[in-house]
Amino acid sequence: MSIKNSYPEKPIVPYYKTDLGSMLQIENILKLLSAPKEVKAAALVIARNECANGHKVICATNISGVQSDSGRWASIWDKHIIATCITPENGTGKTRGFVVFDSLQSSCDFLLDRVENKGLFIGEHIDSRFYKGDVTTPEQLAVAYWQEWVQGNTTQPPAQAVKDFVSMYNQSILKFS
């Protein structure tokens, strides 16, 4: 079975995971970006979850599991998406296509853009396909992230996933204060 590729003009490169050793590079990039601290903190938690705290970055640049088989992203990202790769998706084991960015910076820019556009940060009201409501607490943000980013449905996250997310958020917000 062939995997849909929304970027057929880009090369398909072999998947490899990169271990950044820590989240420090990602944190430093996010600190320099222009966005409210709540957006940066949410982005950092999402990156921590999606790339296993910097230990499983897709092809050295994809920190948030951005897929290449679910449709094209906004055209502003075309120049930053330089390739795609194929690998089993974390959690499902289902083979999926993922984008390869031109840099870690572009991946951080993309993540921040998606967090802002989806409203996945404290202080926002979300009326999306799955999550509907205000996001005023880290717990609400954990549910919104689970429904909008992780699952793509309205299921509730496990209690431990919420607890872990809240803990990471409380650590992350301090980095941008």
PDB file of C-alpha atoms in Angstrom:
ATOM      1  CA  MET A   1       0.000   0.000   0.000  1.00  0.00           C
ATOM      2  CA  SER A   2       1.348   3.360  -0.969  1.00  0.00           C
ATOM      3  CA  ILE A   3       1.357   6.316   1.414  1.00  0.00           C
ATOM      4  CA  LYS A   4      -0.292   9.517   0.188  1.00  0.00           C
ATOM      5  CA  ASN A   5       2.278  12.264  -0.291  1.00  0.00           C
ATOM      6  CA  SER A   6       1.017  15.840  -0.344  1.00  0.00           C
ATOM      7  CA  TYR A   7       4.473  16.977  -1.524  1.00  0.00           C
ATOM      8  CA  PRO A   8       5.226  14.817  -4.582  1.00  0.00           C
ATOM      9  CA  GLU A   9       7.658  17.441  -5.912  1.00  0.00           C
ATOM     10  CA  LYS A  10       9.886  17.034  -2.832  1.00  0.00           C
ATOM     11  CA  PRO A  11      12.332  14.157  -2.462  1.00  0.00           C
ATOM     12  CA  ILE A  12      11.503  11.264  -0.167  1.00  0.00           C
ATOM     13  CA  VAL A  13      14.447  10.710   2.146  1.00  0.00           C
ATOM     14  CA  PRO A  14      15.120   7.851   4.548  1.00  0.00           C
ATOM     15  CA  TYR A  15      13.669   8.395   8.019  1.00  0.00           C
ATOM     16  CA  TYR A  16      16.080   8.806  10.890  1.00  0.00           C
ATOM     17  CA  LYS A  17      15.600  10.100  14.384  1.00  0.00           C
ATOM     18  CA  THR A  18      17.866  12.707  15.861  1.00  0.00           C
ATOM     19  CA  ASP A  19      18.637  13.003  19.559  1.00  0.00           C
ATOM     20  CA  LEU A  20      19.205  16.635  20.485  1.00  0.00           C
ATOM     21  CA  GLY A  21      20.172  15.521  23.980  1.00  0.00           C
ATOM     22  CA  SER A  22      17.765  17.988  25.556  1.00  0.00           C
ATOM     23  CA  MET A  23      15.194  20.634  24.723  1.00  0.00           C
ATOM     24  CA  LEU A  24      17.699  23.484  25.095  1.00  0.00           C
ATOM     25  CA  GLN A  25      18.053  24.245  21.356  1.00  0.00           C
ATOM     26  CA  ILE A  26      14.283  24.334  20.927  1.00  0.00           C
ATOM     27  CA  GLU A  27      13.813  26.450  24.064  1.00  0.00           C
ATOM     28  CA  ASN A  28      16.419  28.949  22.868  1.00  0.00           C
ATOM     29  CA  ILE A  29      14.778  29.284  19.457  1.00  0.00           C
ATOM     30  CA  LEU A  30      11.327  29.756  21.000  1.00  0.00           C
ATOM     31  CA  LYS A  31      12.662  32.403  23.407  1.00  0.00           C
ATOM     32  CA  LEU A  32      13.744  34.539  20.438  1.00  0.00           C
ATOM     33  CA  LEU A  33      10.419  34.326  18.600  1.00  0.00           C
ATOM     34  CA  SER A  34       7.798  37.019  18.823  1.00  0.00           C
ATOM     35  CA  ALA A  35       4.769  35.519  20.541  1.00  0.00           C
ATOM     36  CA  PRO A  36       3.058  35.703  23.919  1.00  0.00           C
ATOM     37  CA  LYS A  37       4.644  33.556  26.636  1.00  0.00           C
ATOM     38  CA  GLU A  38       1.489  31.412  26.785  1.00  0.00           C
ATOM     39  CA  VAL A  39       1.906  30.493  23.115  1.00  0.00           C
ATOM     40  CA  LYS A  40       5.603  29.708  23.557  1.00  0.00           C
ATOM     41  CA  ALA A  41       4.938  27.593  26.655  1.00  0.00           C
ATOM     42  CA  ALA A  42       2.221  25.590  24.881  1.00  0.00           C
ATOM     43  CA  ALA A  43       4.511  25.096  21.870  1.00  0.00           C
ATOM     44  CA  LEU A  44       7.309  23.867  24.102  1.00  0.00           C
ATOM     45  CA  VAL A  45       5.034  21.301  25.789  1.00  0.00           C
ATOM     46  CA  ILE A  46       3.784  20.088  22.415  1.00  0.00           C
ATOM     47  CA  ALA A  47       7.355  19.740  21.172  1.00  0.00           C
ATOM     48  CA  ARG A  48       8.341  17.889  24.359  1.00  0.00           C
ATOM     49  CA  ASN A  49       5.482  15.451  23.834  1.00  0.00           C
ATOM     50  CA  GLU A  50       5.934  15.013  20.095  1.00  0.00           C
ATOM     51  CA  CYS A  51       9.719  14.554  20.008  1.00  0.00           C
ATOM     52  CA  ALA A  52      10.211  12.804  23.354  1.00  0.00           C
ATOM     53  CA  ASN A  53      11.960  15.745  25.011  1.00  0.00           C
ATOM     54  CA  GLY A  54      14.298  16.231  22.057  1.00  0.00           C
ATOM     55  CA  HIS A  55      15.327  12.580  21.812  1.00  0.00           C
ATOM     56  CA  LYS A  56      13.247  11.654  18.736  1.00  0.00           C
ATOM     57  CA  VAL A  57      13.322  14.558  16.274  1.00  0.00           C
ATOM     58  CA  ILE A  58      12.270  13.416  12.800  1.00  0.00           C
ATOM     59  CA  CYS A  59      15.191  13.807  10.364  1.00  0.00           C
ATOM     60  CA  ALA A  60      16.835  16.419  12.639  1.00  0.00           C
ATOM     61  CA  THR A  61      14.169  19.057  12.004  1.00  0.00           C
ATOM     62  CA  ASN A  62      10.587  17.938  12.615  1.00  0.00           C
ATOM     63  CA  ILE A  63       9.910  18.502  16.334  1.00  0.00           C
ATOM     64  CA  SER A  64       6.131  18.217  16.296  1.00  0.00           C
ATOM     65  CA  GLY A  65       5.241  15.270  14.077  1.00  0.00           C
ATOM     66  CA  VAL A  66       4.151  17.383  11.107  1.00  0.00           C
ATOM     67  CA  GLN A  67       2.707  15.010   8.548  1.00  0.00           C
ATOM     68  CA  SER A  68       3.054  15.025   4.779  1.00  0.00           C
ATOM     69  CA  ASP A  69       0.204  12.635   4.052  1.00  0.00           C
ATOM     70  CA  SER A  70      -2.749  14.641   5.348  1.00  0.00           C
ATOM     71  CA  GLY A  71      -2.832  17.492   2.821  1.00  0.00           C
ATOM     72  CA  ARG A  72      -0.613  20.440   2.047  1.00  0.00           C
ATOM     73  CA  TRP A  73       0.183  23.044   4.639  1.00  0.00           C
ATOM     74  CA  ALA A  74      -0.144  26.770   3.878  1.00  0.00           C
ATOM     75  CA  SER A  75       2.031  27.755   0.923  1.00  0.00           C
ATOM     76  CA  ILE A  76       4.262  29.921   3.147  1.00  0.00           C
ATOM     77  CA  TRP A  77       5.797  26.644   4.374  1.00  0.00           C
ATOM     78  CA  ASP A  78       6.568  25.239   0.902  1.00  0.00           C
ATOM     79  CA  LYS A  79      10.081  26.701   0.817  1.00  0.00           C
ATOM     80  CA  HIS A  80      10.807  25.349   4.315  1.00  0.00           C
ATOM     81  CA  ILE A  81       9.583  21.818   3.646  1.00  0.00           C
ATOM     82  CA  ILE A  82      12.499  20.328   1.746  1.00  0.00           C
ATOM     83  CA  ALA A  83      11.613  16.615   1.762  1.00  0.00           C
ATOM     84  CA  THR A  84       9.348  13.952   3.204  1.00  0.00           C
ATOM     85  CA  CYS A  85      10.007  10.647   4.924  1.00  0.00           C
ATOM     86  CA  ILE A  86       7.963   7.609   5.850  1.00  0.00           C
ATOM     87  CA  THR A  87       7.920   5.876   9.221  1.00  0.00           C
ATOM     88  CA  PRO A  88       5.488   4.299  11.686  1.00  0.00           C
ATOM     89  CA  GLU A  89       3.591   6.908  13.686  1.00  0.00           C
ATOM     90  CA  ASN A  90       4.204   6.999  17.445  1.00  0.00           C
ATOM     91  CA  GLY A  91       1.350   5.494  19.357  1.00  0.00           C
ATOM     92  CA  THR A  92      -0.446   3.876  16.422  1.00  0.00           C
ATOM     93  CA  GLY A  93       2.342   2.083  14.557  1.00  0.00           C
ATOM     94  CA  LYS A  94       0.510   3.050  11.352  1.00  0.00           C
ATOM     95  CA  THR A  95       2.907   3.985   8.530  1.00  0.00           C
ATOM     96  CA  ARG A  96       2.692   7.718   7.842  1.00  0.00           C
ATOM     97  CA  GLY A  97       4.462  10.414   5.863  1.00  0.00           C
ATOM     98  CA  PHE A  98       6.219  13.261   7.660  1.00  0.00           C
ATOM     99  CA  VAL A  99       7.767  16.497   6.442  1.00  0.00           C
ATOM    100  CA  VAL A 100      11.428  17.356   6.705  1.00  0.00           C
ATOM    101  CA  PHE A 101      12.089  21.045   7.318  1.00  0.00           C
ATOM    102  CA  ASP A 102      15.102  23.009   6.138  1.00  0.00           C
ATOM    103  CA  SER A 103      16.066  23.780   9.751  1.00  0.00           C
ATOM    104  CA  LEU A 104      15.121  23.399  13.375  1.00  0.00           C
ATOM    105  CA  GLN A 105      14.262  27.114  13.304  1.00  0.00           C
ATOM    106  CA  SER A 106      11.644  26.532  10.587  1.00  0.00           C
ATOM    107  CA  SER A 107      10.157  23.671  12.588  1.00  0.00           C
ATOM    108  CA  CYS A 108       9.840  25.949  15.637  1.00  0.00           C
ATOM    109  CA  ASP A 109       8.325  28.710  13.487  1.00  0.00           C
ATOM    110  CA  PHE A 110       5.818  26.226  12.060  1.00  0.00           C
ATOM    111  CA  LEU A 111       4.875  24.901  15.502  1.00  0.00           C
ATOM    112  CA  LEU A 112       4.370  28.388  16.916  1.00  0.00           C
ATOM    113  CA  ASP A 113       2.224  29.295  13.907  1.00  0.00           C
ATOM    114  CA  ARG A 114       0.038  26.207  14.347  1.00  0.00           C
ATOM    115  CA  VAL A 115      -0.351  26.770  18.103  1.00  0.00           C
ATOM    116  CA  GLU A 116      -1.449  30.358  17.507  1.00  0.00           C
ATOM    117  CA  ASN A 117      -3.758  29.521  14.606  1.00  0.00           C
ATOM    118  CA  LYS A 118      -5.405  26.609  16.402  1.00  0.00           C
ATOM    119  CA  GLY A 119      -5.729  28.643  19.596  1.00  0.00           C
ATOM    120  CA  LEU A 120      -3.924  25.985  21.616  1.00  0.00           C
ATOM    121  CA  PHE A 121      -2.810  28.267  24.413  1.00  0.00           C
ATOM    122  CA  ILE A 122      -4.103  29.625  27.687  1.00  0.00           C
ATOM    123  CA  GLY A 123      -6.248  32.705  27.226  1.00  0.00           C
ATOM    124  CA  GLU A 124      -7.918  31.551  24.013  1.00  0.00           C
ATOM    125  CA  HIS A 125     -11.411  30.380  23.115  1.00  0.00           C
ATOM    126  CA  ILE A 126     -11.476  27.432  20.733  1.00  0.00           C
ATOM    127  CA  ASP A 127     -14.438  26.578  18.547  1.00  0.00           C
ATOM    128  CA  SER A 128     -12.843  23.948  16.385  1.00  0.00           C
ATOM    129  CA  ARG A 129     -13.820  20.637  14.916  1.00  0.00           C
ATOM    130  CA  PHE A 130     -13.148  18.800  18.157  1.00  0.00           C
ATOM    131  CA  TYR A 131     -12.428  21.059  21.135  1.00  0.00           C
ATOM    132  CA  LYS A 132     -14.964  23.728  21.943  1.00  0.00           C
ATOM    133  CA  GLY A 133     -14.561  26.111  24.852  1.00  0.00           C
ATOM    134  CA  ASP A 134     -12.309  28.438  26.733  1.00  0.00           C
ATOM    135  CA  VAL A 135      -8.736  27.530  27.560  1.00  0.00           C
ATOM    136  CA  THR A 136      -8.034  29.174  30.903  1.00  0.00           C
ATOM    137  CA  THR A 137      -6.146  26.423  32.733  1.00  0.00           C
ATOM    138  CA  PRO A 138      -3.343  24.004  31.887  1.00  0.00           C
ATOM    139  CA  GLU A 139      -5.854  21.164  32.352  1.00  0.00           C
ATOM    140  CA  GLN A 140      -8.145  22.617  29.674  1.00  0.00           C
ATOM    141  CA  LEU A 141      -5.126  23.117  27.415  1.00  0.00           C
ATOM    142  CA  ALA A 142      -4.171  19.466  27.907  1.00  0.00           C
ATOM    143  CA  VAL A 143      -7.632  18.369  26.761  1.00  0.00           C
ATOM    144  CA  ALA A 144      -7.580  20.769  23.784  1.00  0.00           C
ATOM    145  CA  TYR A 145      -4.128  19.486  22.748  1.00  0.00           C
ATOM    146  CA  TRP A 146      -5.263  15.866  23.099  1.00  0.00           C
ATOM    147  CA  GLN A 147      -8.375  16.399  21.003  1.00  0.00           C
ATOM    148  CA  GLU A 148      -6.983  18.784  18.374  1.00  0.00           C
ATOM    149  CA  TRP A 149      -3.392  17.555  17.938  1.00  0.00           C
ATOM    150  CA  VAL A 150      -3.060  14.029  19.250  1.00  0.00           C
ATOM    151  CA  GLN A 151      -6.339  12.257  18.538  1.00  0.00           C
ATOM    152  CA  GLY A 152      -8.343  14.337  16.081  1.00  0.00           C
ATOM    153  CA  ASN A 153     -11.538  13.501  17.928  1.00  0.00           C
ATOM    154  CA  THR A 154     -13.443  14.398  21.093  1.00  0.00           C
ATOM    155  CA  THR A 155     -12.169  11.630  23.359  1.00  0.00           C
ATOM    156  CA  GLN A 156     -10.927  12.636  26.785  1.00  0.00           C
ATOM    157  CA  PRO A 157      -7.235  12.129  27.541  1.00  0.00           C
ATOM    158  CA  PRO A 158      -6.146   9.698  30.229  1.00  0.00           C
ATOM    159  CA  ALA A 159      -5.759  11.341  33.649  1.00  0.00           C
ATOM    160  CA  GLN A 160      -2.001  10.685  33.614  1.00  0.00           C
ATOM    161  CA  ALA A 161      -1.629  12.432  30.237  1.00  0.00           C
ATOM    162  CA  VAL A 162      -3.341  15.514  31.683  1.00  0.00           C
ATOM    163  CA  LYS A 163      -1.195  15.397  34.814  1.00  0.00           C
ATOM    164  CA  ASP A 164       2.004  15.100  32.735  1.00  0.00           C
ATOM    165  CA  PHE A 165       0.942  17.919  30.411  1.00  0.00           C
ATOM    166  CA  VAL A 166       0.137  20.224  33.342  1.00  0.00           C
ATOM    167  CA  SER A 167       3.500  19.495  34.947  1.00  0.00           C
ATOM    168  CA  MET A 168       5.344  20.272  31.695  1.00  0.00           C
ATOM    169  CA  TYR A 169       3.287  23.421  31.154  1.00  0.00           C
ATOM    170  CA  ASN A 170       4.053  24.710  34.651  1.00  0.00           C
ATOM    171  CA  GLN A 171       7.767  24.158  33.977  1.00  0.00           C
ATOM    172  CA  SER A 172       7.565  25.687  30.490  1.00  0.00           C
ATOM    173  CA  ILE A 173       5.761  28.913  31.373  1.00  0.00           C
ATOM    174  CA  LEU A 174       8.617  29.798  33.756  1.00  0.00           C
ATOM    175  CA  LYS A 175      11.092  29.678  30.875  1.00  0.00           C
ATOM    176  CA  PHE A 176       9.298  32.521  29.082  1.00  0.00           C
ATOM    177  CA  SER A 177       8.478  34.815  32.023  1.00  0.00           C
TER     178      SER A 177
END
